[in-house]
Coordinates of C-alpha atoms and ligand atoms in Angstrom, one line a residue:
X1 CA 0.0 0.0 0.0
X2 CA 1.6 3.0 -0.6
X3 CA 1.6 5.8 2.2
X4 CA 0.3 8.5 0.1
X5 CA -2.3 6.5 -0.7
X6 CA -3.8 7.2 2.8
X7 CA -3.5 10.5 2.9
X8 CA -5.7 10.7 -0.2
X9 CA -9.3 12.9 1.2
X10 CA -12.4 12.7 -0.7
X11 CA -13.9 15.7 -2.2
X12 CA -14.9 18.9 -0.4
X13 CA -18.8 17.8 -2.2
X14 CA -17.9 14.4 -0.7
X15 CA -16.9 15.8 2.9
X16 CA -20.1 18.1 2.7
X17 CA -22.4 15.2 2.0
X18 CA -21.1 12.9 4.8
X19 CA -21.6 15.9 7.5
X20 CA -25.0 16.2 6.9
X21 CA -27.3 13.8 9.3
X22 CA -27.9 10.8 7.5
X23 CA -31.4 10.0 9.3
X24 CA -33.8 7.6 7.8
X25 CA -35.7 8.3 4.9
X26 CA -39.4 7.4 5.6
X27 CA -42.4 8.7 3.3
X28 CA -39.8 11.9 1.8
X29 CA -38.5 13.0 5.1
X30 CA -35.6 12.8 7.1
X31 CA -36.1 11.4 10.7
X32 CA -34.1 9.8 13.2
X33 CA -34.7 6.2 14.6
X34 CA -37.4 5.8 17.8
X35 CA -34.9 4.7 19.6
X36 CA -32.0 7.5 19.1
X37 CA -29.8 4.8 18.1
X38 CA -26.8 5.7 15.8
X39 CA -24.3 3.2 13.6
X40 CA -21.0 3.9 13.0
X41 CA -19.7 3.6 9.4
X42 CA -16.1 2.8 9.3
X43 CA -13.9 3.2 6.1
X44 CA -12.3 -0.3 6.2
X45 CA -9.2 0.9 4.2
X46 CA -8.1 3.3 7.2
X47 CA -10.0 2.0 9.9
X48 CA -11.7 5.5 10.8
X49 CA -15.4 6.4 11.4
X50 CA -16.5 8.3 8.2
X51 CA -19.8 9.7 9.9
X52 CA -23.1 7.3 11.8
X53 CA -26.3 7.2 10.6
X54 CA -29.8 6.6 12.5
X55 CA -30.3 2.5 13.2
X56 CA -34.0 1.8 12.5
X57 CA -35.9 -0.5 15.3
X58 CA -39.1 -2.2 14.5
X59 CA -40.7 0.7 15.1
X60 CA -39.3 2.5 12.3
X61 CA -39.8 -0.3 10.1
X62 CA -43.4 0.0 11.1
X63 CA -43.7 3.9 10.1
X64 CA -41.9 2.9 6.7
X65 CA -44.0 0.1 6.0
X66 CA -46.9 1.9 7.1
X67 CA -45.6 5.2 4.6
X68 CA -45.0 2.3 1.8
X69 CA -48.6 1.4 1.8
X70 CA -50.3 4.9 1.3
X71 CA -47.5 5.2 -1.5
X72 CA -49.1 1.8 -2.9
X73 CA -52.7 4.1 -3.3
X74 CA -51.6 7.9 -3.9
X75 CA -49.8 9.6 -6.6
X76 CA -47.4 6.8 -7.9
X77 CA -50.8 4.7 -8.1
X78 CA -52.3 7.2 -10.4
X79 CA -49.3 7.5 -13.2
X80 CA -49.0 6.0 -16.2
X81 CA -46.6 3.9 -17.0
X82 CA -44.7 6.1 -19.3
X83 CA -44.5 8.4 -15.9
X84 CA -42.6 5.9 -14.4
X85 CA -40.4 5.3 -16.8
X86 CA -40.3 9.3 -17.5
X87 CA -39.2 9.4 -13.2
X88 CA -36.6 6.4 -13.7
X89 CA -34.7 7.7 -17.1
X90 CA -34.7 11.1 -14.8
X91 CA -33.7 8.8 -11.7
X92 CA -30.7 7.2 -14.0
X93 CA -29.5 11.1 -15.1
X94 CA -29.3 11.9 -11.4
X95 CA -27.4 9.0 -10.7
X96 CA -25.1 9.7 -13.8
X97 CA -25.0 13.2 -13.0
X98 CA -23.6 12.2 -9.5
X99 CA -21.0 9.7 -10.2
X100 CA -18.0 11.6 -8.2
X101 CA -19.9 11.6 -5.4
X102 CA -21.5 8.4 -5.3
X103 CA -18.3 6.6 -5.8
X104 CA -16.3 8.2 -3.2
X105 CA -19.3 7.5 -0.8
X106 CA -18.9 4.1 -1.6
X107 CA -15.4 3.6 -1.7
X108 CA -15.5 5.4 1.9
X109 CA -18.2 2.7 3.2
X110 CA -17.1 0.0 1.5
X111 CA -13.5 -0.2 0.5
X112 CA -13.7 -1.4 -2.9
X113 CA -11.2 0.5 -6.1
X114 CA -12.3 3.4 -7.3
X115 CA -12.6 2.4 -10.8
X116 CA -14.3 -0.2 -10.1
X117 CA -16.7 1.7 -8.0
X118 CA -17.4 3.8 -11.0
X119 CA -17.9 1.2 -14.0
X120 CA -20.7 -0.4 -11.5
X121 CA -22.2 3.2 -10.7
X122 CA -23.0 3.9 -14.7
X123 CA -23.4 0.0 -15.4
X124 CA -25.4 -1.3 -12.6
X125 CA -26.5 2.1 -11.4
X126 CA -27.8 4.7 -14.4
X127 CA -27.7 1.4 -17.4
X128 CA -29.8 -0.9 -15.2
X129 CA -32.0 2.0 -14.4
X130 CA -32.5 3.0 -17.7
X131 CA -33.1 -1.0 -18.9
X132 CA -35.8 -1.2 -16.4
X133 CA -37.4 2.2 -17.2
X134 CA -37.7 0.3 -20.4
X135 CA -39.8 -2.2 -19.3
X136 CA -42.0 0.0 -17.1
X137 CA -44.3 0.4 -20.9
X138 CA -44.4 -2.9 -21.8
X139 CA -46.4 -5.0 -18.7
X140 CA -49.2 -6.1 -19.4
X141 CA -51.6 -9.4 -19.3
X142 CA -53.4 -11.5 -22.1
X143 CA -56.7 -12.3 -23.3
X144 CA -57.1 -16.1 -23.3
X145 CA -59.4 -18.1 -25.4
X146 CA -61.6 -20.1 -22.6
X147 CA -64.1 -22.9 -22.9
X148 CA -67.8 -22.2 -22.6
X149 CA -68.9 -22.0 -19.1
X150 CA -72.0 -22.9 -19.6
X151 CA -74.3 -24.3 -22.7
X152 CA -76.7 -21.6 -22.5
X153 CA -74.9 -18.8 -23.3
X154 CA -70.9 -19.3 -24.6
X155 CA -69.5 -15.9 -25.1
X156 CA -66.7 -15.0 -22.6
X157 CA -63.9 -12.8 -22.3
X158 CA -60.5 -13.9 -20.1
X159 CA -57.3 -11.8 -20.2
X160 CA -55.1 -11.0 -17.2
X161 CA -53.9 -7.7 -16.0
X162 CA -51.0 -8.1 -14.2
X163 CA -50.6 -5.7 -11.1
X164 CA -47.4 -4.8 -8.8
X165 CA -47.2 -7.0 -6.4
X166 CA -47.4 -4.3 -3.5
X167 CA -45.1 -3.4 -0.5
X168 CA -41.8 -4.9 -1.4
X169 CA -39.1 -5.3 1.3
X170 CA -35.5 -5.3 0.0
X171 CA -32.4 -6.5 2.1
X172 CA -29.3 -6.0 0.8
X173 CA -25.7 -6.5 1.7
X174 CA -22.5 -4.5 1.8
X175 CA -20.3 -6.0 -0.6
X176 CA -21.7 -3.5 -3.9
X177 CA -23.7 -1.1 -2.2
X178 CA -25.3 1.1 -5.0
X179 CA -25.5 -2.2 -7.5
X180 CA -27.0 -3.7 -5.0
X181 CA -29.7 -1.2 -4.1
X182 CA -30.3 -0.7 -7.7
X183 CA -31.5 -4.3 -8.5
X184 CA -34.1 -4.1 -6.3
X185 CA -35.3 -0.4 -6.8
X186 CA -35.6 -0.9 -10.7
X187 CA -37.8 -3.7 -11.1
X188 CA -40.0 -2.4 -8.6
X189 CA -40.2 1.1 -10.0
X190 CA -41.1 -0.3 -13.3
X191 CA -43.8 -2.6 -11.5
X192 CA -45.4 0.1 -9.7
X193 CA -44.6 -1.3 -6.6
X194 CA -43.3 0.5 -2.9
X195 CA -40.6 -0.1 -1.3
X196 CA -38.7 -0.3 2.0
X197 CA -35.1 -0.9 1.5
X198 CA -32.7 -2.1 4.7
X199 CA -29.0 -1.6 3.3
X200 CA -26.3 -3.7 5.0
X201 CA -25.2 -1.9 8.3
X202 CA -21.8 -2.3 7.4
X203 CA -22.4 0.0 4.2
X204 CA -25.6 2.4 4.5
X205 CA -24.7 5.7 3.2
X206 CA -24.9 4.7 -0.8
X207 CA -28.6 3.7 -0.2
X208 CA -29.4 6.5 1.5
X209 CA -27.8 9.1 -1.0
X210 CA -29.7 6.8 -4.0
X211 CA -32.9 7.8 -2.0
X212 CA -32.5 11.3 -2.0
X213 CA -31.3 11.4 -5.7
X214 CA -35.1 9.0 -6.3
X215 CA -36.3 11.8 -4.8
X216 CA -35.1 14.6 -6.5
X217 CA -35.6 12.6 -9.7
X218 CA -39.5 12.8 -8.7
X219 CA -40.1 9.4 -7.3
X220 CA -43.1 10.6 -4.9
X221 CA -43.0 10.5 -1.4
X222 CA -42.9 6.8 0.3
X223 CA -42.3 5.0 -2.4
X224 CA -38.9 4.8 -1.6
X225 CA -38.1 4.3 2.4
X226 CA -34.3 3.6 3.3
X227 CA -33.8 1.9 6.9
X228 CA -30.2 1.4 7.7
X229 CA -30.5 -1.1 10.6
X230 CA -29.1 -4.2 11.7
X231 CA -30.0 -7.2 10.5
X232 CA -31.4 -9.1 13.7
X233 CA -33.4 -5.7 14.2
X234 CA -34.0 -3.9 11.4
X235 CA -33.6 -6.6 8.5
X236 CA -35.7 -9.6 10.7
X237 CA -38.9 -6.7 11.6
X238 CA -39.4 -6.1 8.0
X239 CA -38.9 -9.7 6.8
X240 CA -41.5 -10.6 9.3
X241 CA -43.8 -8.0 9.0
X242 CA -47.8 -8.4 8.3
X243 CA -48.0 -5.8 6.1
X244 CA -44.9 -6.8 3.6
X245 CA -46.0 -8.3 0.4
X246 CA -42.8 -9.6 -1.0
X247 CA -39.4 -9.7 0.1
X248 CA -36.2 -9.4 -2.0
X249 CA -33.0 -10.9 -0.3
X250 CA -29.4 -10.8 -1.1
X251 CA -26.7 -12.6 1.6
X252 CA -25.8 -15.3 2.9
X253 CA -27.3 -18.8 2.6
X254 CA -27.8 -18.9 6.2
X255 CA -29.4 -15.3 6.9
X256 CA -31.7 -16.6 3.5
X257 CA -32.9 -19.4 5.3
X258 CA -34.2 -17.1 8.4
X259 CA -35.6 -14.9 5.8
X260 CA -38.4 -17.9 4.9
X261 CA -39.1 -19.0 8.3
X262 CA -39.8 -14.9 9.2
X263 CA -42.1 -14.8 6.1
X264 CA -43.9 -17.4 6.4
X265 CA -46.3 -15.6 8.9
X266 CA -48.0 -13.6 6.1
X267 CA -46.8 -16.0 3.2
X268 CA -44.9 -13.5 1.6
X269 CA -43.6 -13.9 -1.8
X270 CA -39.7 -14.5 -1.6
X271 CA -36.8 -14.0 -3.7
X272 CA -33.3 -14.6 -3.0
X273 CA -29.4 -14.2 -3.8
X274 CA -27.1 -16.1 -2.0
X275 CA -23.8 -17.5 -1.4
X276 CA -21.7 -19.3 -4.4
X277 CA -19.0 -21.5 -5.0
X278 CA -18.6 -21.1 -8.3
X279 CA -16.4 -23.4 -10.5
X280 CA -14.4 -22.3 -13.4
X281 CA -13.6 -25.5 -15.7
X282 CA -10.6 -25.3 -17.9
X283 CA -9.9 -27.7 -20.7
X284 CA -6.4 -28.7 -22.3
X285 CA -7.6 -26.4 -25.6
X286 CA -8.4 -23.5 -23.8
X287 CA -6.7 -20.1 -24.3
X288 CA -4.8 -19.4 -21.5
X289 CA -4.1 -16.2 -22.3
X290 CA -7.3 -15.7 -21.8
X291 CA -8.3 -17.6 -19.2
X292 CA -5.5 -16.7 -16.6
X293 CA -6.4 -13.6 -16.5
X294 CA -10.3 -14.2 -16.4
X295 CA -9.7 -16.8 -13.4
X296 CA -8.1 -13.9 -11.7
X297 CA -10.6 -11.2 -12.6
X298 CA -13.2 -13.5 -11.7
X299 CA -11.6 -15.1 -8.1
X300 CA -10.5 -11.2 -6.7
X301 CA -13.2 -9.1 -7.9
X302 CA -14.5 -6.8 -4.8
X303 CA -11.7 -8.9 -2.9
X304 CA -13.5 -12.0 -4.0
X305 CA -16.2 -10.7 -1.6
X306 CA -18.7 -11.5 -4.4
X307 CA -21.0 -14.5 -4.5
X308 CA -20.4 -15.4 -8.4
X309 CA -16.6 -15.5 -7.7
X310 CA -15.0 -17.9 -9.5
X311 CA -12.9 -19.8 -6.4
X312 CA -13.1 -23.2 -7.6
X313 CA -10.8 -24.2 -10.5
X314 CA -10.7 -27.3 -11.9
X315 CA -7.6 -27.6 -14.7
X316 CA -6.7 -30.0 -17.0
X317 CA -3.5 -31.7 -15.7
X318 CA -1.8 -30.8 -18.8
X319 CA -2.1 -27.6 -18.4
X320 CA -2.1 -27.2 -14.6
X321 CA 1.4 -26.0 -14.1
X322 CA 1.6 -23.0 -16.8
X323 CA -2.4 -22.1 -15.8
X324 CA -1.2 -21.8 -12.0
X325 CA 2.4 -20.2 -12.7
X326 CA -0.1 -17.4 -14.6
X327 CA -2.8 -17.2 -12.1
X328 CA -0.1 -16.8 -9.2
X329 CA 2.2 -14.1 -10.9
X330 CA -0.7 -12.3 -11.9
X331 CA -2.4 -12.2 -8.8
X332 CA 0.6 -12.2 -6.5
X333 CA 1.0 -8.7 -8.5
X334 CA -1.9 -7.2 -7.4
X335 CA -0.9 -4.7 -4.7
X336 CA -4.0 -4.4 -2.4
X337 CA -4.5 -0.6 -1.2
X338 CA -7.1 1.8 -0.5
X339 CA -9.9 2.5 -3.0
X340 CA -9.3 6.3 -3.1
X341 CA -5.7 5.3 -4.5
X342 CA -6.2 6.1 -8.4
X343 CA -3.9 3.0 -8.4
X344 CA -5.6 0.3 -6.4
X345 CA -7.0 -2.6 -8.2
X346 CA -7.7 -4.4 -5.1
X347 CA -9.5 -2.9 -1.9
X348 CA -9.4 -3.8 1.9
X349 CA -12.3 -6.5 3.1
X350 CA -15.1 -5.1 4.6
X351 CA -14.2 -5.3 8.2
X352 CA -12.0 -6.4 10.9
X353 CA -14.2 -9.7 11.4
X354 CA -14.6 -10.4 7.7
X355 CA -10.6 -10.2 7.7
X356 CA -10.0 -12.3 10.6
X357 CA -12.9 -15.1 9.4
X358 CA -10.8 -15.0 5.6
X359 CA -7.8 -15.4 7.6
X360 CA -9.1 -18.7 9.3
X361 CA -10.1 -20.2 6.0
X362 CA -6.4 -19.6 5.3
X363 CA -4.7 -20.5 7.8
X364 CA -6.8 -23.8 7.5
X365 CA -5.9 -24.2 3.9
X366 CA -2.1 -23.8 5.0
X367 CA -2.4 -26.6 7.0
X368 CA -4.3 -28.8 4.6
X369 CA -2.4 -30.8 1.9
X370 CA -3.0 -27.8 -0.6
X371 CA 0.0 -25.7 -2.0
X372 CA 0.0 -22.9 -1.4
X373 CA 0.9 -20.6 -4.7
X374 CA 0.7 -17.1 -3.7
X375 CA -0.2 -14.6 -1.2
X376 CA -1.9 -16.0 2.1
X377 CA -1.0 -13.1 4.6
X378 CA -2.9 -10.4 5.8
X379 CA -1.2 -6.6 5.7
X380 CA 0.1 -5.4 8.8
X381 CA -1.0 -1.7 9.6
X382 CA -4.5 0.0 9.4
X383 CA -6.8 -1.3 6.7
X384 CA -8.3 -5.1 6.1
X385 CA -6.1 -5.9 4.0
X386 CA -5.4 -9.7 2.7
X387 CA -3.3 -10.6 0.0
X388 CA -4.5 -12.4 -2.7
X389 CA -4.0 -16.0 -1.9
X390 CA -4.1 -18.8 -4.3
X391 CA -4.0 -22.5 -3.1
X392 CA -3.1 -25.1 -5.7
X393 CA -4.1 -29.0 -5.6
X394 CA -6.6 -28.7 -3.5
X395 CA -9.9 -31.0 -3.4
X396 CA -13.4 -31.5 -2.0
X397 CA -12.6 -32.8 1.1
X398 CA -11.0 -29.8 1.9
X399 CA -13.2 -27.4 4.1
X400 CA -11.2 -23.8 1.7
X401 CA -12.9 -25.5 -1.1
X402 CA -16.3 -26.6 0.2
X403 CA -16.8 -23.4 2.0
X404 CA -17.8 -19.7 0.5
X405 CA -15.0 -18.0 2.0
X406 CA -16.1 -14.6 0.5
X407 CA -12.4 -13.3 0.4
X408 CA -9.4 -13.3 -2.1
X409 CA -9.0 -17.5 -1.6
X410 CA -9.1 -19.2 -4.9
X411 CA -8.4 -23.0 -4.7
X412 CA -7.2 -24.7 -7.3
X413 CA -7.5 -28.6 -8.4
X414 CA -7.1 -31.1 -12.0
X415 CA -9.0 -33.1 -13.7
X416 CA -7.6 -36.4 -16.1
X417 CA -9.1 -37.5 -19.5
X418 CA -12.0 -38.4 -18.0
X419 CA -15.6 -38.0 -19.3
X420 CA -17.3 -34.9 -19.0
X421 CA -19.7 -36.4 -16.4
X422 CA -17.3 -37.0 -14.2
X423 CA -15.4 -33.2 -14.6
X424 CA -19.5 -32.0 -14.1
X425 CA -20.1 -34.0 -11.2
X426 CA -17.0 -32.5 -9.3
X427 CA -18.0 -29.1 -10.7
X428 CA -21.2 -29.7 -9.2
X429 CA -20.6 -31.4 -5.8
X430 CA -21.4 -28.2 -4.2
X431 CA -24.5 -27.2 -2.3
X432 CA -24.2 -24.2 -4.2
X433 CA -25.6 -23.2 -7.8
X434 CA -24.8 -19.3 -8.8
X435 CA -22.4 -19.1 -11.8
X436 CA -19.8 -21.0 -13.4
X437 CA -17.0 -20.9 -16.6
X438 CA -16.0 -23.3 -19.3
X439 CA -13.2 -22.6 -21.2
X440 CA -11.8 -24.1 -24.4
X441 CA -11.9 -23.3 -28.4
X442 CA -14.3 -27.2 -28.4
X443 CA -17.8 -25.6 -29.0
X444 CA -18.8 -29.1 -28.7
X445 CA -18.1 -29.6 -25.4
X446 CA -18.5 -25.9 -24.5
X447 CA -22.0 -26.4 -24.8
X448 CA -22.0 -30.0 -23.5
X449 CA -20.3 -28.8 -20.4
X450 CA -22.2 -25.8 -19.9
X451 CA -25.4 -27.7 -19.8
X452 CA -24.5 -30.4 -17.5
X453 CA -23.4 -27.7 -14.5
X454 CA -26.0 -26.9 -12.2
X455 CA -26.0 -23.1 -11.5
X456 CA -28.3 -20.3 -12.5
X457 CA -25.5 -18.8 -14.8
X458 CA -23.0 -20.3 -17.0
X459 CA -20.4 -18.9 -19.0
X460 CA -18.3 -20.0 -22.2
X461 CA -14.5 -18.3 -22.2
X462 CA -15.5 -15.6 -19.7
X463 CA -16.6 -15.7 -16.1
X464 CA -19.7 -14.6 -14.5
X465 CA -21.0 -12.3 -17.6
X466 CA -23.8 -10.1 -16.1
X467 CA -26.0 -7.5 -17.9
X468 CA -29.5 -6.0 -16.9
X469 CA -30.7 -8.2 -20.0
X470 CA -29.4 -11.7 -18.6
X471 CA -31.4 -13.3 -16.3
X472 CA -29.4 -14.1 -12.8
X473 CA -29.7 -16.0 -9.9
X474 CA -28.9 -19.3 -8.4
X475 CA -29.7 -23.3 -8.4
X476 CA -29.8 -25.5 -5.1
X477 CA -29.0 -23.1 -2.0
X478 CA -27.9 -20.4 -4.2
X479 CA -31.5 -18.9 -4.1
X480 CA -34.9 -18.6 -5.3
X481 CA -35.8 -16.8 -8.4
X482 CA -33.8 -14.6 -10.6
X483 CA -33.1 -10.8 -10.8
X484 CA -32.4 -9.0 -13.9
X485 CA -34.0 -9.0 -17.4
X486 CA -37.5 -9.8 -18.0
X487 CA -37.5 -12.4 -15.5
X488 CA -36.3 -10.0 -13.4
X489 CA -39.2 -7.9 -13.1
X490 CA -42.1 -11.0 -12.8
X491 CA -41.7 -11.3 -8.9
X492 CA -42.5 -7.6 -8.5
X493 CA -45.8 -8.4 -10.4
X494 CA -48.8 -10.4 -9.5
X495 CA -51.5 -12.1 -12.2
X496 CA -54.9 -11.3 -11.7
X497 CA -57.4 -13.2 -14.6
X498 CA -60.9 -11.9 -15.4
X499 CA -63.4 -13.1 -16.7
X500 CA -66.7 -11.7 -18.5
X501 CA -69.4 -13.6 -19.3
X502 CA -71.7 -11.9 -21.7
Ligands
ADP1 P1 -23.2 -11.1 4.6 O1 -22.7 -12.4 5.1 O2 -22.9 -10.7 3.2 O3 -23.0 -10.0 5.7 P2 -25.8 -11.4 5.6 O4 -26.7 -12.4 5.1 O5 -25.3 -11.5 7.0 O6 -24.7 -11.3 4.5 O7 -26.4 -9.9 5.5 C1 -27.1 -9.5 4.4 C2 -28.2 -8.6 4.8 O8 -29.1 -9.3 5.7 C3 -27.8 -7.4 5.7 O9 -28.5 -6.2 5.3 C4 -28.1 -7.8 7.1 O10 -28.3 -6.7 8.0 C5 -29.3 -8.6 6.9 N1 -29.6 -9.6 7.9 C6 -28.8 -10.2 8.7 N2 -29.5 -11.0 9.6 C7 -30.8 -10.9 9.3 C8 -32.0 -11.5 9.8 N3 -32.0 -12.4 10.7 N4 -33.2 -11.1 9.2 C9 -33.2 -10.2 8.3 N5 -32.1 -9.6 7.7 C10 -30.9 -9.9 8.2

């Protein structure tokens, strides 16, 4: 890390935004929690507190939910669809318009590089908005050809009008802050629905800035709430509550799994993101130019603090030794330092805990049969650093490559001439189902391969492609349902049929 790097200040725009009070956001106003409460947010790359913003109890969630549901019946009820979409478009210029800002307040939260921060800001931030706003004009429901209901007289009309599905409420988690927001708030903008959005306590402030930009956009009061809060608080009162309709979930398998058993009091309609463990299969053919530095790219994104992260490779054992000699130089040369750094391709992890849990896994991994190829130490001084850390034969016995470690781990191990059955069934012996690579110039068993592993997302000679257009989401305890594209938007909607009989 390099020492001017931490003497690097955000913005004097920046520094103004983060001294103002950062109190919920609950039907267009600013209030503070019930309770008084206050949560720190630290900057993990230098260990300070940045500023603290209001925790929301269940008695906040109650006011948003409650400011949610008018939304659901006043002005956003009454405009057309091409006012949405009119709001959103404006809602992506906003978010364009602020780019500095937004990505210093996220790096600050955070940690991740700059740049980084940036491409996902006008990609996942102002492009997805814009793709959704695009979809706001074209719901709508069917008229179906139905059977006589009865001899006497035959002539009916069916079709469906398909309606948002109400009061959504959105949990998200810190490692992408504004992407993160964004997938939820654009479907359910172009669905018509309301929202109450609980941001990861770790990482509020780019939630709450996205809400007052909404705002300012002309998204009407209450349609957007933002309830920083922790998660056994904040996040398990709005999962549970009565008056939720849906909840979208991103995290961990295990917080997903209380998620359901909270819901189930008022069936709410569920959706969720979990953890990965993605593979990333290489074949003799494969272009290793190509695929070095895709495995890396893939494995150390966000610090590999991202659920499609491509930590388990499984190599050819002819090509084992020159695809692990690449992936090690390369990612042994990644200097990790603070995102502010114009220079930093790799950021701290999110917190002390997160470093010390990553640490674990590696320590664990040192003393396992695996070699270890690069990296495997945490840096010294202020920040979360770790070291990008790349184990080599590893196998699936071994708890760093059963595990989501959700740090810079990749674990490497090969595969013989076998059949691509058996390659697929040690891809896939994995409770876990998000993404996954092929790689090698054999369309044949591109394809072959690509159908026989079991996640929500594969990809051919890349890893983990993702687009507002390309349906997402994961198999087996990867989650429930998919986010982005068309499919995106069907579990903010609900079906209603009609039917005339004349
Ligand atoms: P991660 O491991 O990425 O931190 P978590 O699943 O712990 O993921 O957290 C994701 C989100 O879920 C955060 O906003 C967190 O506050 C929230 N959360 C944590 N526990 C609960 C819970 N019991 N009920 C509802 N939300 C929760």
């Amino acid at each position: 890390m390099s020492a001017a790097a931490e003497t690097i200040a955000p913005s004097t725009q920046t520094q103004e935004w983060l001294a103002s009070d950062h109190n919920l956001l609950i039907d267009g106003e600013r209030v503070a929690a019930e309770s008084g409460d206050r949560i720190e947010v630290q900057d993990p790359a230098t260990e300070a507190i940045v500023t603290t913003v209001a925790g929301a109890g269940p008695e906040d969630i109650d006011r948003a939910v409650a400011a949610a549901r008018r939304a659901l019946k006043g002005e956003w009820s009454t405009m057309t669809s091409y006012e949405r979409a009119r709001v959103m478009l404006r809602f992506a210029d906003e978010i364009e318009a602020h780019l500095p800002l937004i990505a210093e307040v996220e790096v600050l939260e955070n940690g991740l590089p700059r740049m980084i921060s940036e491409f996902t800001i006008l990609k996942f931030g102002a492009e997805f908005m814009r793709y959704f706003a695009g979809w706001a004009t074209k719901i709508h429901g069917q008229t179906i050809p139905v059977s006589p209901m009865d001899a006497r007289n035959g002539e009916t009309l069916t079709y469906t009008r398909r309606e948002p599905i109400g009061v959504v409420g959105a949990i998200i988690p810190w490692n992408a802050p504004l992407a993160m927001a964004i997938l939820k708030l654009a479907p359910s903008l172009a669905a018509g629905c309301t929202m109450v959005l609980k941001p990861a306590e770790l990482t509020p402030l780019v939630a709450l800035l996205l809400g007052e930009l909404a705002h300012k956009a002309g998204v009407p009061k209450g349609v957007i709430n933002v309830v920083p809060g922790y998660g056994h608080e904040a996040g398990a009162a709005l999962a549970g509550h009565p008056d939720v309709d849906k909840i979208s979930f991103t995290g961990s398998t295990a917080v997903g799994k209380d998620i359901i058993r909270a819901s189930a009091g008022n069936l709410k309609k569920v959706t969720l993101e979990l953890g990965g463990k993605s593979p990333f299969v290489v074949f003799p053919d494969a272009d290793l130019e190509r695929a070095i530095p895709g495995a890396v790219r893939g494995c150390f994104f966000l610090q590999g603090q991202n659920c499609m992260a491509s930590t388990r490779l499984f190599v050819h054992e002819d090509i084992y030794e020159p695809m692990v000699e690449g992936i090690a130089a390369m990612a042994g040369g990644m200097q990790p330092g603070p995102g502010l750094d114009p220079a930093s391709m790799l950021g701290p992890l999110i917190s002390e805990q997160q470093r010390d849990r990553v640490m674990g896994y590696i320590d664990a991994g040192k003393q396992s049969d695996a070699e270890l190829r690069c990296g495997g130490e945490a840096l010294p001084g202020k920040g979360f650093f770790v070291r990008p850390t790349v184990f080599g034969q590893t196998n699936m016995e071994m708890k760093i490559a059963r595990e989501e470690i959700f740090g810079p781990v990749m674990c490497i191990q090969t595969f013989g001439d076998s059949d691509l059955d058996t390659v697929a069934d040690e891809a896939n012996n994995t409770i876990y189902g998000l993404s996954g690579s092929v790689w090698t110039k054999d369309i044949s068993v591109a394809h072959r391969m690509a159908a026989k592993i079991d996640s929500g997302q594969v990809s051919i000679n890349c890893h983990a492609a993702v687009d507002p257009a390309i349906p997402f989401g994961g198999n087996k305890q990867s989650g429930w349902g998919r986010e982005f594209g068309q499919e995106g938007l069907e579990p903010y909607l609900k079906t209603k049929a009609t039917t005339v009989l004349f």
